[in-house]
Amino acid sequence: MTTTTTGDDVLVFPPIWLRDNCPCEHCRDPRNGQKLFGITDLPADLTVRGTEVSADTITVTFGPDGHRGPFSRAWLDAQLSASSGDGRTEAGKRLWQAQDLDGRLPAADWAAYRDDPAERARVLSAVRDLGFALLHGTPTEEETVLAIARTFGYPRETNYGTLFDVRVEPDPSNLAFTGMRIAPHTDNPYRDPVPTLQLLHCLANAADGGDSGLVDGFTAASLLRAEDEEAFRILSTTLVPFAWYDAGTSLRADRPLIDVDPEGHLREVRFNNRSMQALRLDPAATTAFYAAYRRFAEIIARPELLLTFRLDPGDCVIFDNTRLLHARTAFAESGARHLQGCYADLDALTSTLRTLEGTA
Ligand code: OGA
Ligand code: ZN
Ligand code: ZN
């Protein structure tokens, strides 16, 4: 790497920033790189007293205490060009509509995914960037969904168990356990934190119907922002109560349908009419919320946003539950259809991906 930082260039970095990032062994434990001081341990009146430049290091002497920090020039250079953001918001994603992916779904064969780290990285980067990926040819044995989650992270155990079965049940506790259509939604908005990933693994799909659908919720939200700024503002600032309960469980989270970070970037979308509870707003705000909610729902329902495909036995879809909405068409309850699902989290997936890509 060529380095260009000179002693003078160091002065673009405020003294407090330099000192807070001092790499010396008094400031960071050499065994783990962790910082050994807190902000109040630093002098409030820090200055840079002088710099000494060598081939790959700029040593900064700080005032008022004379502390010396040897900064790598390559590291300082990298800071000048570093982009901010952890990749979780729309700024780090590739937004899509159905036709963008038509015939080009991010997919891999299970054996290649399992055995080839480059193939694994390709699949996991699709989940990060597009919000989903498909695996074909996985074992059609129960609990395979857990083994798939463990290839990149950890199944998240909930009150539903470590996995859940999606099939027709005689006394359904959820519409998922009937043959009814399920409109695009995110799962479990009543949890805090919400599961950031979901996996659905197909064991049987012989029924008439039961096709799968995905909608990019960031695309839908960005369309709303472009078409109706006020509706976007309302949905990103109104807390919506979500809840789920049974005899032994009572879950509740109040979150906006569209979550933006402090810089205004889309970060999470929640959309689930089944678990949305009564809002308590004044009448005018309530009416305005419902109008905005309807606008958003109409955008989500646009056919050009819905990517449809069919899960066959041995297929598994992995998707970002904070961004994509998933759906299924109705199916004949006489036919055998059985999915097993589990929740997992993006932090472990992106950690695995960074390690595979060597960018940890
Ligand atoms: C669900 C769900 C999709 C399907 O159970 O939450 O969305 O294909 N199921 O059955
Ligand atoms: Zn130091
Ligand atoms: Zn669902």
CSV table of C-alpha atoms and ligand atoms in Angstrom, one decimal:
chain,number,residue,atom,x,y,z
A,1,MET,CA,0.0,0.0,0.0
A,2,THR,CA,1.3,3.5,-0.8
A,3,THR,CA,1.0,5.9,1.9
A,4,THR,CA,0.7,9.7,1.5
A,5,THR,CA,0.1,11.0,5.0
A,6,THR,CA,2.7,13.4,6.2
A,7,GLY,CA,3.3,14.9,9.6
A,8,ASP,CA,1.3,18.0,8.6
A,9,ASP,CA,-1.6,15.8,7.3
A,10,VAL,CA,-2.0,14.5,10.8
A,11,LEU,CA,-3.3,17.9,11.8
A,12,VAL,CA,-6.6,17.3,9.9
A,13,PHE,CA,-7.4,14.9,12.7
A,14,PRO,CA,-8.5,16.8,15.9
A,15,PRO,CA,-6.1,16.1,18.8
A,16,ILE,CA,-8.8,14.5,20.9
A,17,TRP,CA,-9.6,12.1,18.0
A,18,LEU,CA,-5.9,11.2,17.6
A,19,ARG,CA,-5.5,10.6,21.3
A,20,ASP,CA,-8.7,8.5,21.6
A,21,ASN,CA,-7.3,6.3,18.8
A,22,CYS,CA,-3.7,6.2,20.1
A,23,PRO,CA,-2.4,2.7,19.4
A,24,CYS,CA,0.4,2.7,22.0
A,25,GLU,CA,0.6,-0.2,24.5
A,26,HIS,CA,-0.5,2.1,27.4
A,27,CYS,CA,-3.7,3.1,25.5
A,28,ARG,CA,-4.6,-0.3,24.0
A,29,ASP,CA,-4.0,-3.8,25.4
A,30,PRO,CA,-1.6,-5.3,22.8
A,31,ARG,CA,-3.2,-8.8,23.4
A,32,ASN,CA,-6.6,-7.8,22.2
A,33,GLY,CA,-6.5,-4.3,20.8
A,34,GLN,CA,-9.1,-3.1,23.4
A,35,LYS,CA,-8.9,0.4,24.8
A,36,LEU,CA,-7.6,0.8,28.3
A,37,PHE,CA,-9.0,4.3,29.2
A,38,GLY,CA,-12.3,6.1,29.1
A,39,ILE,CA,-13.0,9.6,27.8
A,40,THR,CA,-12.7,11.3,31.2
A,41,ASP,CA,-9.2,9.9,31.7
A,42,LEU,CA,-8.0,12.1,28.8
A,43,PRO,CA,-6.9,15.7,29.3
A,44,ALA,CA,-9.7,18.1,28.2
A,45,ASP,CA,-7.1,20.5,26.7
A,46,LEU,CA,-5.2,18.1,24.4
A,47,THR,CA,-3.0,19.5,21.7
A,48,VAL,CA,-0.6,18.0,19.2
A,49,ARG,CA,2.8,19.3,20.2
A,50,GLY,CA,4.8,17.8,17.4
A,51,THR,CA,5.1,14.9,14.9
A,52,GLU,CA,8.0,12.7,13.8
A,53,VAL,CA,7.7,11.0,10.4
A,54,SER,CA,9.3,7.7,9.4
A,55,ALA,CA,8.7,5.4,6.5
A,56,ASP,CA,5.6,3.8,7.9
A,57,THR,CA,4.9,5.6,11.2
A,58,ILE,CA,4.0,9.1,12.3
A,59,THR,CA,4.7,9.5,16.0
A,60,VAL,CA,2.6,12.2,17.6
A,61,THR,CA,3.6,14.0,20.8
A,62,PHE,CA,0.6,15.3,22.7
A,63,GLY,CA,0.3,18.3,25.0
A,64,PRO,CA,-0.2,19.0,27.8
A,65,ASP,CA,1.1,15.6,29.1
A,66,GLY,CA,3.9,14.7,26.6
A,67,HIS,CA,2.2,11.3,25.8
A,68,ARG,CA,3.6,9.8,22.5
A,69,GLY,CA,1.5,7.8,20.0
A,70,PRO,CA,3.0,5.9,17.1
A,71,PHE,CA,0.4,6.0,14.3
A,72,SER,CA,0.7,3.7,11.3
A,73,ARG,CA,0.6,5.9,8.1
A,74,ALA,CA,-1.4,3.2,6.3
A,75,TRP,CA,-4.0,3.3,9.1
A,76,LEU,CA,-4.3,7.1,9.0
A,77,ASP,CA,-4.7,7.0,5.2
A,78,ALA,CA,-7.4,4.4,5.5
A,79,GLN,CA,-9.3,6.7,8.0
A,80,LEU,CA,-9.2,9.5,5.4
A,81,SER,CA,-11.1,7.3,2.9
A,82,ALA,CA,-13.2,5.2,5.2
A,83,SER,CA,-16.9,5.3,4.6
A,84,SER,CA,-19.2,5.5,7.6
A,85,GLY,CA,-22.0,3.0,8.3
A,86,ASP,CA,-22.2,-0.6,9.3
A,87,GLY,CA,-24.0,-1.8,6.2
A,88,ARG,CA,-27.3,-2.3,7.9
A,89,THR,CA,-29.1,0.6,6.3
A,90,GLU,CA,-30.3,1.3,2.7
A,91,ALA,CA,-26.9,2.9,2.2
A,92,GLY,CA,-25.3,-0.5,2.2
A,93,LYS,CA,-27.9,-2.4,0.2
A,94,ARG,CA,-28.9,-3.1,-3.4
A,95,LEU,CA,-32.6,-2.3,-3.6
A,96,TRP,CA,-34.7,-4.3,-6.1
A,97,GLN,CA,-38.0,-4.8,-7.8
A,98,ALA,CA,-39.1,-8.2,-9.1
A,99,GLN,CA,-37.9,-7.7,-12.6
A,100,ASP,CA,-34.4,-6.9,-11.5
A,101,LEU,CA,-34.0,-10.4,-10.3
A,102,ASP,CA,-36.2,-12.3,-12.7
A,103,GLY,CA,-34.4,-15.5,-13.7
A,104,ARG,CA,-31.4,-14.4,-11.6
A,105,LEU,CA,-32.3,-15.3,-8.1
A,106,PRO,CA,-29.4,-15.4,-5.7
A,107,ALA,CA,-29.1,-19.2,-5.3
A,108,ALA,CA,-26.6,-21.9,-4.7
A,109,ASP,CA,-26.5,-25.6,-4.5
A,110,TRP,CA,-26.2,-26.9,-0.9
A,111,ALA,CA,-23.1,-29.1,-1.5
A,112,ALA,CA,-21.2,-26.2,-3.1
A,113,TYR,CA,-22.3,-23.8,-0.3
A,114,ARG,CA,-21.3,-26.3,2.4
A,115,ASP,CA,-17.9,-27.2,0.9
A,116,ASP,CA,-16.7,-24.1,-0.8
A,117,PRO,CA,-16.0,-20.9,1.3
A,118,ALA,CA,-16.2,-18.7,-1.8
A,119,GLU,CA,-19.6,-20.0,-2.6
A,120,ARG,CA,-20.6,-19.5,1.0
A,121,ALA,CA,-19.4,-16.0,0.9
A,122,ARG,CA,-21.4,-15.4,-2.3
A,123,VAL,CA,-24.6,-16.6,-0.7
A,124,LEU,CA,-24.2,-14.7,2.5
A,125,SER,CA,-23.3,-11.5,0.6
A,126,ALA,CA,-26.6,-11.8,-1.3
A,127,VAL,CA,-28.4,-12.0,2.0
A,128,ARG,CA,-26.6,-8.9,3.2
A,129,ASP,CA,-27.0,-6.9,-0.1
A,130,LEU,CA,-30.2,-8.1,-1.7
A,131,GLY,CA,-31.9,-9.3,1.5
A,132,PHE,CA,-32.1,-13.0,0.7
A,133,ALA,CA,-30.7,-16.1,-0.9
A,134,LEU,CA,-31.9,-19.6,-1.8
A,135,LEU,CA,-30.2,-22.9,-1.2
A,136,HIS,CA,-31.2,-25.9,-3.4
A,137,GLY,CA,-30.7,-29.5,-2.7
A,138,THR,CA,-30.5,-29.4,1.1
A,139,PRO,CA,-31.4,-32.6,2.9
A,140,THR,CA,-35.2,-33.1,3.2
A,141,GLU,CA,-34.9,-34.2,6.8
A,142,GLU,CA,-36.5,-32.5,9.8
A,143,GLU,CA,-34.3,-29.9,11.6
A,144,THR,CA,-32.2,-29.3,8.6
A,145,VAL,CA,-33.2,-25.7,8.9
A,146,LEU,CA,-31.2,-25.5,12.2
A,147,ALA,CA,-28.1,-27.0,10.6
A,148,ILE,CA,-28.3,-24.4,7.8
A,149,ALA,CA,-28.6,-21.6,10.3
A,150,ARG,CA,-25.5,-23.0,12.1
A,151,THR,CA,-23.4,-22.7,8.9
A,152,PHE,CA,-23.3,-18.9,9.4
A,153,GLY,CA,-24.7,-18.2,12.9
A,154,TYR,CA,-27.1,-19.3,15.6
A,155,PRO,CA,-30.8,-20.2,15.6
A,156,ARG,CA,-32.7,-17.8,17.9
A,157,GLU,CA,-34.8,-19.8,20.3
A,158,THR,CA,-38.2,-18.2,21.1
A,159,ASN,CA,-41.5,-19.2,22.7
A,160,TYR,CA,-42.1,-21.1,19.4
A,161,GLY,CA,-39.1,-23.3,20.1
A,162,THR,CA,-35.8,-23.4,18.2
A,163,LEU,CA,-37.8,-24.1,15.0
A,164,PHE,CA,-41.4,-23.9,14.0
A,165,ASP,CA,-43.4,-26.0,11.6
A,166,VAL,CA,-45.6,-24.4,9.0
A,167,ARG,CA,-48.3,-26.8,7.9
A,168,VAL,CA,-52.0,-27.2,8.2
A,169,GLU,CA,-53.2,-27.8,11.7
A,170,PRO,CA,-56.7,-28.8,12.8
A,171,ASP,CA,-57.0,-26.0,15.4
A,172,PRO,CA,-54.7,-23.3,14.0
A,173,SER,CA,-53.3,-20.8,16.5
A,174,ASN,CA,-52.1,-18.7,13.5
A,175,LEU,CA,-53.2,-18.2,9.9
A,176,ALA,CA,-49.9,-19.7,8.9
A,177,PHE,CA,-51.2,-23.0,9.9
A,178,THR,CA,-54.1,-23.0,7.4
A,179,GLY,CA,-54.1,-23.1,3.6
A,180,MET,CA,-55.0,-19.4,3.5
A,181,ARG,CA,-53.0,-16.8,1.5
A,182,ILE,CA,-50.6,-14.8,3.6
A,183,ALA,CA,-50.0,-11.3,2.3
A,184,PRO,CA,-46.5,-9.8,2.4
A,185,HIS,CA,-45.4,-9.2,6.0
A,186,THR,CA,-42.4,-9.3,8.3
A,187,ASP,CA,-42.4,-11.8,11.2
A,188,ASN,CA,-42.6,-11.2,14.9
A,189,PRO,CA,-42.7,-7.3,15.0
A,190,TYR,CA,-43.8,-7.8,18.6
A,191,ARG,CA,-40.3,-8.9,19.6
A,192,ASP,CA,-37.6,-6.5,20.8
A,193,PRO,CA,-35.2,-7.1,19.3
A,194,VAL,CA,-37.0,-8.5,16.3
A,195,PRO,CA,-35.4,-11.5,14.7
A,196,THR,CA,-33.2,-10.0,12.0
A,197,LEU,CA,-33.1,-13.2,9.9
A,198,GLN,CA,-35.6,-15.9,9.0
A,199,LEU,CA,-35.1,-19.2,7.3
A,200,LEU,CA,-37.8,-21.3,5.7
A,201,HIS,CA,-36.9,-24.8,4.7
A,202,CYS,CA,-39.2,-26.9,2.5
A,203,LEU,CA,-39.8,-30.5,3.4
A,204,ALA,CA,-42.9,-31.0,1.2
A,205,ASN,CA,-44.8,-28.9,-1.2
A,206,ALA,CA,-47.2,-31.1,-3.2
A,207,ALA,CA,-50.2,-28.9,-2.6
A,208,ASP,CA,-51.9,-26.9,-5.3
A,209,GLY,CA,-50.7,-23.3,-4.7
A,210,GLY,CA,-48.5,-22.4,-1.8
A,211,ASP,CA,-46.0,-20.4,-3.9
A,212,SER,CA,-43.6,-18.0,-2.1
A,213,GLY,CA,-43.2,-14.3,-2.5
A,214,LEU,CA,-40.8,-11.6,-1.4
A,215,VAL,CA,-41.0,-7.8,-1.5
A,216,ASP,CA,-38.1,-5.5,-0.8
A,217,GLY,CA,-39.5,-3.4,2.0
A,218,PHE,CA,-36.7,-0.8,1.5
A,219,THR,CA,-37.8,-0.4,-2.1
A,220,ALA,CA,-41.4,0.1,-1.0
A,221,ALA,CA,-40.4,2.6,1.7
A,222,SER,CA,-38.1,4.5,-0.7
A,223,LEU,CA,-41.0,4.7,-3.1
A,224,LEU,CA,-43.3,6.1,-0.4
A,225,ARG,CA,-40.6,8.6,0.5
A,226,ALA,CA,-40.4,9.8,-3.1
A,227,GLU,CA,-44.2,9.8,-3.7
A,228,ASP,CA,-45.6,11.0,-0.4
A,229,GLU,CA,-43.0,12.6,1.9
A,230,GLU,CA,-45.6,13.4,4.6
A,231,ALA,CA,-46.8,9.8,4.7
A,232,PHE,CA,-43.2,8.6,5.0
A,233,ARG,CA,-42.6,11.1,7.9
A,234,ILE,CA,-45.7,9.8,9.7
A,235,LEU,CA,-44.8,6.1,9.4
A,236,SER,CA,-41.2,6.7,10.4
A,237,THR,CA,-42.2,8.7,13.5
A,238,THR,CA,-45.3,7.0,14.8
A,239,LEU,CA,-44.9,4.2,17.4
A,240,VAL,CA,-47.1,1.3,16.5
A,241,PRO,CA,-48.0,-1.3,19.1
A,242,PHE,CA,-47.5,-4.9,18.1
A,243,ALA,CA,-48.4,-7.8,20.4
A,244,TRP,CA,-48.7,-11.6,20.5
A,245,TYR,CA,-50.0,-13.6,23.4
A,246,ASP,CA,-51.2,-17.1,24.4
A,247,ALA,CA,-51.7,-18.8,27.8
A,248,GLY,CA,-47.9,-18.6,28.6
A,249,THR,CA,-46.7,-15.7,26.5
A,250,SER,CA,-47.3,-12.0,26.3
A,251,LEU,CA,-45.0,-10.2,23.9
A,252,ARG,CA,-45.2,-6.5,23.1
A,253,ALA,CA,-43.1,-4.0,21.2
A,254,ASP,CA,-43.9,-0.4,20.1
A,255,ARG,CA,-42.0,0.5,17.0
A,256,PRO,CA,-42.6,2.5,13.8
A,257,LEU,CA,-43.4,0.7,10.6
A,258,ILE,CA,-40.4,2.4,9.0
A,259,ASP,CA,-37.3,2.8,11.1
A,260,VAL,CA,-34.7,5.3,9.9
A,261,ASP,CA,-31.4,5.9,11.5
A,262,PRO,CA,-30.4,9.4,12.8
A,263,GLU,CA,-29.1,10.3,9.3
A,264,GLY,CA,-32.5,9.5,7.8
A,265,HIS,CA,-31.4,6.2,6.2
A,266,LEU,CA,-33.9,3.3,6.1
A,267,ARG,CA,-32.8,0.7,8.6
A,268,GLU,CA,-35.8,-1.5,9.4
A,269,VAL,CA,-39.3,-2.1,8.1
A,270,ARG,CA,-42.1,-3.8,10.1
A,271,PHE,CA,-45.3,-4.7,8.5
A,272,ASN,CA,-47.8,-7.2,9.9
A,273,ASN,CA,-51.5,-6.5,10.1
A,274,ARG,CA,-52.1,-9.7,12.1
A,275,SER,CA,-50.2,-8.5,15.2
A,276,MET,CA,-50.8,-4.8,15.0
A,277,GLN,CA,-52.8,-3.5,18.0
A,278,ALA,CA,-55.0,-0.4,18.6
A,279,LEU,CA,-53.1,2.9,18.3
A,280,ARG,CA,-53.8,5.5,20.9
A,281,LEU,CA,-53.3,8.8,19.1
A,282,ASP,CA,-55.5,11.9,18.9
A,283,PRO,CA,-58.2,11.7,16.3
A,284,ALA,CA,-56.4,13.8,13.6
A,285,ALA,CA,-53.1,11.9,14.0
A,286,THR,CA,-55.0,8.6,13.9
A,287,THR,CA,-56.7,9.5,10.6
A,288,ALA,CA,-53.4,10.7,9.1
A,289,PHE,CA,-51.6,7.6,10.3
A,290,TYR,CA,-54.2,5.4,8.6
A,291,ALA,CA,-54.0,7.3,5.3
A,292,ALA,CA,-50.2,6.9,5.4
A,293,TYR,CA,-50.4,3.2,6.3
A,294,ARG,CA,-52.8,2.6,3.4
A,295,ARG,CA,-50.4,4.4,1.0
A,296,PHE,CA,-47.6,2.2,2.2
A,297,ALA,CA,-49.7,-1.0,1.9
A,298,GLU,CA,-50.8,0.0,-1.6
A,299,ILE,CA,-47.1,0.3,-2.7
A,300,ILE,CA,-46.2,-3.0,-1.1
A,301,ALA,CA,-49.1,-4.6,-3.0
A,302,ARG,CA,-47.8,-3.4,-6.4
A,303,PRO,CA,-47.3,-6.5,-8.6
A,304,GLU,CA,-44.0,-5.2,-9.9
A,305,LEU,CA,-42.5,-5.4,-6.4
A,306,LEU,CA,-43.5,-9.0,-5.7
A,307,LEU,CA,-40.9,-11.6,-6.6
A,308,THR,CA,-42.6,-15.0,-6.8
A,309,PHE,CA,-41.0,-18.5,-6.8
A,310,ARG,CA,-41.8,-21.9,-5.5
A,311,LEU,CA,-40.0,-23.7,-2.7
A,312,ASP,CA,-39.5,-27.4,-3.6
A,313,PRO,CA,-38.5,-30.0,-1.2
A,314,GLY,CA,-34.9,-29.4,-0.2
A,315,ASP,CA,-35.1,-25.7,-0.9
A,316,CYS,CA,-34.3,-23.1,1.8
A,317,VAL,CA,-34.8,-19.4,1.7
A,318,ILE,CA,-32.8,-17.2,4.0
A,319,PHE,CA,-34.0,-13.6,4.3
A,320,ASP,CA,-33.5,-10.4,6.2
A,321,ASN,CA,-36.6,-10.0,8.3
A,322,THR,CA,-35.9,-6.3,9.0
A,323,ARG,CA,-36.1,-5.5,5.3
A,324,LEU,CA,-37.9,-8.1,3.1
A,325,LEU,CA,-41.6,-8.9,3.4
A,326,HIS,CA,-42.5,-12.5,2.7
A,327,ALA,CA,-45.7,-14.0,1.5
A,328,ARG,CA,-47.4,-17.1,0.2
A,329,THR,CA,-50.3,-17.9,-2.1
A,330,ALA,CA,-53.2,-20.0,-0.8
A,331,PHE,CA,-53.0,-23.7,-1.2
A,332,ALA,CA,-55.4,-26.7,-1.1
A,333,GLU,CA,-55.4,-28.0,2.4
A,334,SER,CA,-55.8,-31.5,1.0
A,335,GLY,CA,-52.2,-31.4,-0.4
A,336,ALA,CA,-49.1,-32.0,1.7
A,337,ARG,CA,-47.1,-28.8,2.4
A,338,HIS,CA,-44.6,-28.7,5.2
A,339,LEU,CA,-42.0,-26.0,5.9
A,340,GLN,CA,-39.8,-25.7,8.9
A,341,GLY,CA,-38.6,-22.3,9.8
A,342,CYS,CA,-36.3,-20.7,12.3
A,343,TYR,CA,-35.1,-17.3,13.3
A,344,ALA,CA,-31.4,-16.2,13.4
A,345,ASP,CA,-29.6,-12.9,13.3
A,346,LEU,CA,-27.7,-10.8,10.8
A,347,ASP,CA,-24.8,-9.9,13.2
A,348,ALA,CA,-23.5,-13.4,13.1
A,349,LEU,CA,-24.1,-13.7,9.3
A,350,THR,CA,-22.2,-10.6,8.5
A,351,SER,CA,-19.5,-11.6,11.0
A,352,THR,CA,-19.1,-14.9,9.2
A,353,LEU,CA,-19.1,-13.1,5.9
A,354,ARG,CA,-16.4,-10.6,6.9
A,355,THR,CA,-14.2,-13.5,8.1
A,356,LEU,CA,-14.7,-15.3,4.8
A,357,GLU,CA,-13.9,-12.2,2.9
A,358,GLY,CA,-10.9,-11.5,5.1
A,359,THR,CA,-12.1,-8.0,6.0
A,360,ALA,CA,-12.6,-8.7,9.8
B,1,OGA,C1,-45.2,-17.6,8.3
B,1,OGA,C2,-45.1,-17.5,6.9
B,1,OGA,C3,-44.9,-18.6,4.7
B,1,OGA,C4,-45.3,-19.9,4.0
B,1,OGA,O1,-45.4,-18.7,8.8
B,1,OGA,O2,-45.0,-16.6,9.0
B,1,OGA,O3,-45.0,-16.4,6.4
B,1,OGA,O4,-44.8,-20.0,2.9
B,1,OGA,N1,-45.2,-18.7,6.1
B,1,OGA,O5,-46.1,-20.6,4.5
B,2,ZN,ZN,-1.1,6.1,23.8
B,3,ZN,ZN,-44.2,-15.1,8.1
